[in-house]
Short mmCIF file of C-alpha atoms in Angstrom, two decimals:
data_model
loop_
_atom_site.label_atom_id
_atom_site.label_comp_id
_atom_site.label_asym_id
_atom_site.label_seq_id
_atom_site.Cartn_x
_atom_site.Cartn_y
_atom_site.Cartn_z
CA UNK A 1 0.32 -0.11 -0.02
CA UNK A 2 2.79 2.63 0.70
CA UNK A 3 4.36 4.75 -1.90
CA UNK A 4 0.93 6.10 -3.40
CA UNK A 5 0.02 9.49 -1.12
CA UNK A 6 -3.03 11.73 -1.25
CA UNK A 7 -3.76 14.99 0.37
CA UNK A 8 -5.53 16.04 1.85
CA UNK A 9 -7.65 13.40 3.53
CA UNK A 10 -10.75 15.82 4.09
CA UNK A 11 -11.30 18.70 1.76
CA UNK A 12 -14.33 21.18 2.29
CA UNK A 13 -14.86 24.03 -0.16
CA UNK A 14 -18.03 26.23 -1.36
CA UNK A 15 -19.77 25.43 -4.34
CA UNK A 16 -18.74 27.30 -7.07
CA UNK A 17 -15.02 27.16 -6.25
CA UNK A 18 -12.38 24.73 -8.26
CA UNK A 19 -10.37 22.28 -5.89
CA UNK A 20 -7.48 20.38 -6.93
CA UNK A 21 -6.97 17.09 -5.21
CA UNK A 22 -3.40 15.93 -4.90
CA UNK A 23 -1.94 12.01 -5.81
CA UNK A 24 1.96 11.01 -5.83
CA UNK A 25 3.73 8.09 -5.94
CA UNK A 26 6.85 6.52 -5.51
CA UNK A 27 6.74 3.53 -7.08
CA UNK A 28 8.13 4.14 -10.54
CA UNK A 29 4.61 3.27 -11.93
CA UNK A 30 3.95 4.56 -15.52
CA UNK A 31 0.16 4.25 -14.90
CA UNK A 32 -2.17 6.36 -12.81
CA UNK A 33 -5.93 6.56 -12.49
CA UNK A 34 -8.60 8.80 -10.72
CA UNK A 35 -12.06 6.90 -9.63
CA UNK A 36 -15.07 8.47 -7.80
CA UNK A 37 -17.05 6.42 -4.93
CA UNK A 38 -20.29 7.48 -3.56
CA UNK A 39 -21.64 6.26 -0.20
CA UNK A 40 -22.31 2.70 -0.90
CA UNK A 41 -21.26 2.36 -4.55
CA UNK A 42 -18.74 1.04 -6.68
CA UNK A 43 -15.38 2.77 -8.15
CA UNK A 44 -16.43 4.82 -11.44
CA UNK A 45 -13.12 5.50 -13.28
CA UNK A 46 -12.76 9.51 -13.94
CA UNK A 47 -9.33 9.92 -15.72
CA UNK A 48 -6.41 7.70 -16.46
CA UNK A 49 -2.97 8.26 -17.65
CA UNK A 50 -0.40 5.17 -18.90
CA UNK A 51 2.45 7.62 -19.49
CA UNK A 52 3.67 11.00 -18.87
CA UNK A 53 2.08 13.97 -20.86
CA UNK A 54 -0.75 11.87 -22.22
CA UNK A 55 -4.26 10.95 -20.36
CA UNK A 56 -7.84 9.35 -21.46
CA UNK A 57 -10.92 10.32 -20.24
CA UNK A 58 -12.75 7.37 -18.00
CA UNK A 59 -16.70 7.01 -17.67
CA UNK A 60 -17.28 10.43 -15.78
CA UNK A 61 -15.01 12.77 -16.97
CA UNK A 62 -17.54 15.60 -17.40
CA UNK A 63 -16.75 18.55 -14.69
CA UNK A 64 -12.67 17.30 -14.07
CA UNK A 65 -9.38 17.86 -15.42
CA UNK A 66 -5.95 16.57 -14.64
CA UNK A 67 -2.61 16.89 -15.99
CA UNK A 68 0.54 14.44 -16.07
CA UNK A 69 3.63 16.36 -16.00
CA UNK A 70 5.90 14.00 -13.85
CA UNK A 71 5.69 10.42 -13.81
CA UNK A 72 4.95 10.80 -10.17
CA UNK A 73 2.19 13.07 -9.90
CA UNK A 74 -1.24 13.08 -11.24
CA UNK A 75 -3.46 15.88 -9.72
CA UNK A 76 -6.94 15.86 -10.33
CA UNK A 77 -9.35 19.18 -10.31
CA UNK A 78 -12.96 19.26 -9.74
CA UNK A 79 -13.99 22.23 -11.46
CA UNK A 80 -17.24 24.20 -10.59
CA UNK A 81 -19.16 22.48 -14.00
CA UNK A 82 -18.89 19.09 -12.05
CA UNK A 83 -23.05 19.12 -10.73
CA UNK A 84 -22.66 16.78 -7.60
CA UNK A 85 -18.58 17.07 -6.18
CA UNK A 86 -19.28 15.83 -2.60
CA UNK A 87 -17.45 12.34 -3.06
CA UNK A 88 -14.50 10.19 -1.75
CA UNK A 89 -11.90 10.40 -4.49
CA UNK A 90 -9.10 7.71 -5.05
CA UNK A 91 -5.83 7.76 -6.88
CA UNK A 92 -4.38 4.48 -8.18
CA UNK A 93 -1.24 3.42 -10.12
CA UNK A 94 0.31 0.48 -11.36
CA UNK A 95 3.02 -0.59 -12.92
CA UNK A 96 3.80 -0.43 -16.87
CA UNK A 97 1.39 1.52 -18.04
CA UNK A 98 -1.40 -1.48 -17.99
CA UNK A 99 -4.42 -1.86 -15.52
CA UNK A 100 -2.60 -5.17 -13.93
CA UNK A 101 -2.02 -4.71 -10.02
CA UNK A 102 -3.50 -1.32 -9.39
CA UNK A 103 -2.75 -0.36 -5.54
CA UNK A 104 -4.70 2.67 -4.19
CA UNK A 105 -4.05 5.71 -2.62
CA UNK A 106 -5.94 6.80 1.03
CA UNK A 107 -8.18 8.69 -0.72
CA UNK A 108 -9.54 12.40 -0.03
CA UNK A 109 -13.18 12.75 1.45
CA UNK A 110 -14.54 16.00 -0.68
CA UNK A 111 -17.43 18.14 0.88
CA UNK A 112 -18.51 20.78 -1.54
CA UNK A 113 -21.51 22.96 0.21
CA UNK B 1 -16.65 -1.61 -23.19
CA UNK B 2 -16.46 -4.31 -20.70
CA UNK B 3 -19.58 -4.70 -18.15
CA UNK B 4 -18.95 -6.76 -15.02
CA UNK B 5 -21.76 -7.75 -13.00
CA UNK B 6 -21.27 -8.91 -9.28
CA UNK B 7 -23.82 -10.78 -6.76
CA UNK B 8 -24.74 -11.19 -4.40
CA UNK B 9 -25.07 -7.16 -3.42
CA UNK B 10 -25.08 -8.23 0.24
CA UNK B 11 -23.68 -11.55 2.05
CA UNK B 12 -24.09 -12.50 5.72
CA UNK B 13 -22.48 -15.35 7.26
CA UNK B 14 -21.63 -17.32 10.24
CA UNK B 15 -18.09 -16.79 11.57
CA UNK B 16 -16.51 -20.40 10.30
CA UNK B 17 -18.48 -20.43 7.09
CA UNK B 18 -17.65 -20.12 3.72
CA UNK B 19 -18.60 -17.09 1.49
CA UNK B 20 -18.93 -17.22 -2.11
CA UNK B 21 -18.67 -14.13 -4.51
CA UNK B 22 -19.53 -14.21 -7.81
CA UNK B 23 -18.84 -11.77 -10.89
CA UNK B 24 -19.99 -12.37 -14.92
CA UNK B 25 -18.14 -10.11 -17.53
CA UNK B 26 -18.94 -9.37 -21.05
CA UNK B 27 -15.83 -9.13 -22.84
CA UNK B 28 -14.77 -12.32 -23.73
CA UNK B 29 -10.72 -10.91 -24.93
CA UNK B 30 -10.93 -10.14 -20.90
CA UNK B 31 -7.64 -11.52 -19.31
CA UNK B 32 -7.07 -10.02 -15.88
CA UNK B 33 -9.49 -10.77 -13.01
CA UNK B 34 -8.47 -8.84 -9.78
CA UNK B 35 -10.39 -9.23 -6.37
CA UNK B 36 -10.41 -5.84 -3.47
CA UNK B 37 -11.40 -5.59 -0.40
CA UNK B 38 -12.42 -2.38 1.36
CA UNK B 39 -13.03 -1.78 4.72
CA UNK B 40 -15.32 1.15 6.12
CA UNK B 41 -13.45 4.57 5.09
CA UNK B 42 -10.05 2.82 3.65
CA UNK B 43 -8.47 2.49 0.62
CA UNK B 44 -9.53 -0.98 -1.64
CA UNK B 45 -6.72 -3.32 -1.15
CA UNK B 46 -5.80 -5.82 -3.86
CA UNK B 47 -6.54 -9.56 -2.24
CA UNK B 48 -5.89 -11.86 -5.00
CA UNK B 49 -6.10 -11.89 -9.04
CA UNK B 50 -6.18 -14.03 -11.60
CA UNK B 51 -5.08 -14.03 -15.08
CA UNK B 52 -6.99 -16.01 -18.35
CA UNK B 53 -4.29 -18.57 -18.60
CA UNK B 54 -5.24 -20.56 -15.27
CA UNK B 55 -8.36 -21.50 -13.95
CA UNK B 56 -8.03 -21.54 -9.93
CA UNK B 57 -5.52 -19.47 -7.81
CA UNK B 58 -5.25 -20.00 -3.95
CA UNK B 59 -3.49 -17.93 -1.17
CA UNK B 60 -4.55 -18.92 2.19
CA UNK B 61 -8.10 -18.91 3.15
CA UNK B 62 -8.94 -17.17 -0.01
CA UNK B 63 -9.31 -18.44 -3.61
CA UNK B 64 -10.37 -17.08 -7.01
CA UNK B 65 -11.72 -19.42 -10.11
CA UNK B 66 -12.10 -18.49 -13.68
CA UNK B 67 -14.47 -19.99 -15.88
CA UNK B 68 -13.86 -18.51 -19.20
CA UNK B 69 -16.22 -20.37 -21.48
CA UNK B 70 -19.03 -18.66 -18.99
CA UNK B 71 -17.62 -15.58 -18.73
CA UNK B 72 -17.64 -15.63 -14.93
CA UNK B 73 -15.05 -15.66 -12.06
CA UNK B 74 -15.54 -16.14 -8.26
CA UNK B 75 -14.24 -15.33 -4.70
CA UNK B 76 -14.37 -18.06 -1.89
CA UNK B 77 -13.19 -17.29 1.55
CA UNK B 78 -13.17 -20.12 3.85
CA UNK B 79 -13.12 -20.38 7.70
CA UNK B 80 -14.54 -16.94 7.73
CA UNK B 81 -13.11 -14.46 10.30
CA UNK B 82 -14.69 -11.16 11.87
CA UNK B 83 -11.89 -9.13 10.05
CA UNK B 84 -13.25 -10.55 7.05
CA UNK B 85 -16.08 -8.28 6.98
CA UNK B 86 -15.71 -5.61 4.33
CA UNK B 87 -17.00 -4.78 0.65
CA UNK B 88 -15.49 -6.57 -1.88
CA UNK B 89 -14.94 -5.53 -5.53
CA UNK B 90 -14.24 -7.90 -8.35
CA UNK B 91 -12.90 -6.29 -11.93
CA UNK B 92 -12.15 -7.26 -15.16
CA UNK B 93 -9.30 -5.51 -18.01
CA UNK B 94 -8.94 -6.99 -21.39
CA UNK B 95 -5.19 -6.65 -23.26
CA UNK B 96 -6.46 -3.70 -25.41
CA UNK B 97 -7.90 -1.49 -22.44
CA UNK B 98 -5.67 -0.17 -20.28
CA UNK B 99 -7.98 0.10 -17.33
CA UNK B 100 -10.39 -1.64 -15.16
CA UNK B 101 -14.15 -2.25 -14.97
CA UNK B 102 -15.16 -2.96 -11.67
CA UNK B 103 -18.43 -4.84 -10.15
CA UNK B 104 -20.75 -2.57 -7.82
CA UNK B 105 -19.15 -4.63 -4.74
CA UNK B 106 -20.77 -7.08 -1.93
CA UNK B 107 -21.05 -6.36 1.60
CA UNK B 108 -19.60 -9.59 3.66
CA UNK B 109 -20.84 -9.42 7.04
CA UNK B 110 -18.98 -12.58 9.07
CA UNK B 111 -21.29 -12.80 12.55
CA UNK B 112 -19.71 -13.95 15.58
#
């Protein structure tokens, strides 16, 4: 589990504000992912990146943006266009740019009021 | 794209009994099937995975079986203990799709 960090653990924002969630890994993994989890729900893919300077939309990308300027970092911005941003956000990474053996960070719980 | 269905959504077992969770997938090209365990408020943890070139894999009290013909795979937990209580997610991935498709999860409760 170690090697993937997300900060902060809890985040509170007012409606209409953009907010950026941090995800860092020191596992030398090529691929990184962002998921959203709502209470009692499964994991829904927001964005993923197989290599630096490249990323793809997942199933629910609307209202979110990402960047991948460094191998170690994959920040997620929740924009004001996201209609229901309150959720638990999980970052994950895997080696070799594949989906094999994805390991998750501890998550950030975002509350927007 | 891949669609993964998971059953049951909740499962209650007596301590010491076995628990079985089943998942079906739609893409016959899928070749990687991991299982994750998530305790309340925590991150999902990879507990076991299987690739399409094997039919079964065991790790102590947990095992996963894969039936490629029927396109389903199952998680078996034997001699359940209270610490097995959690939400379990299955997932699938195909070689041409660099992401996992997750099932909706199964909440397992082990009664003491």
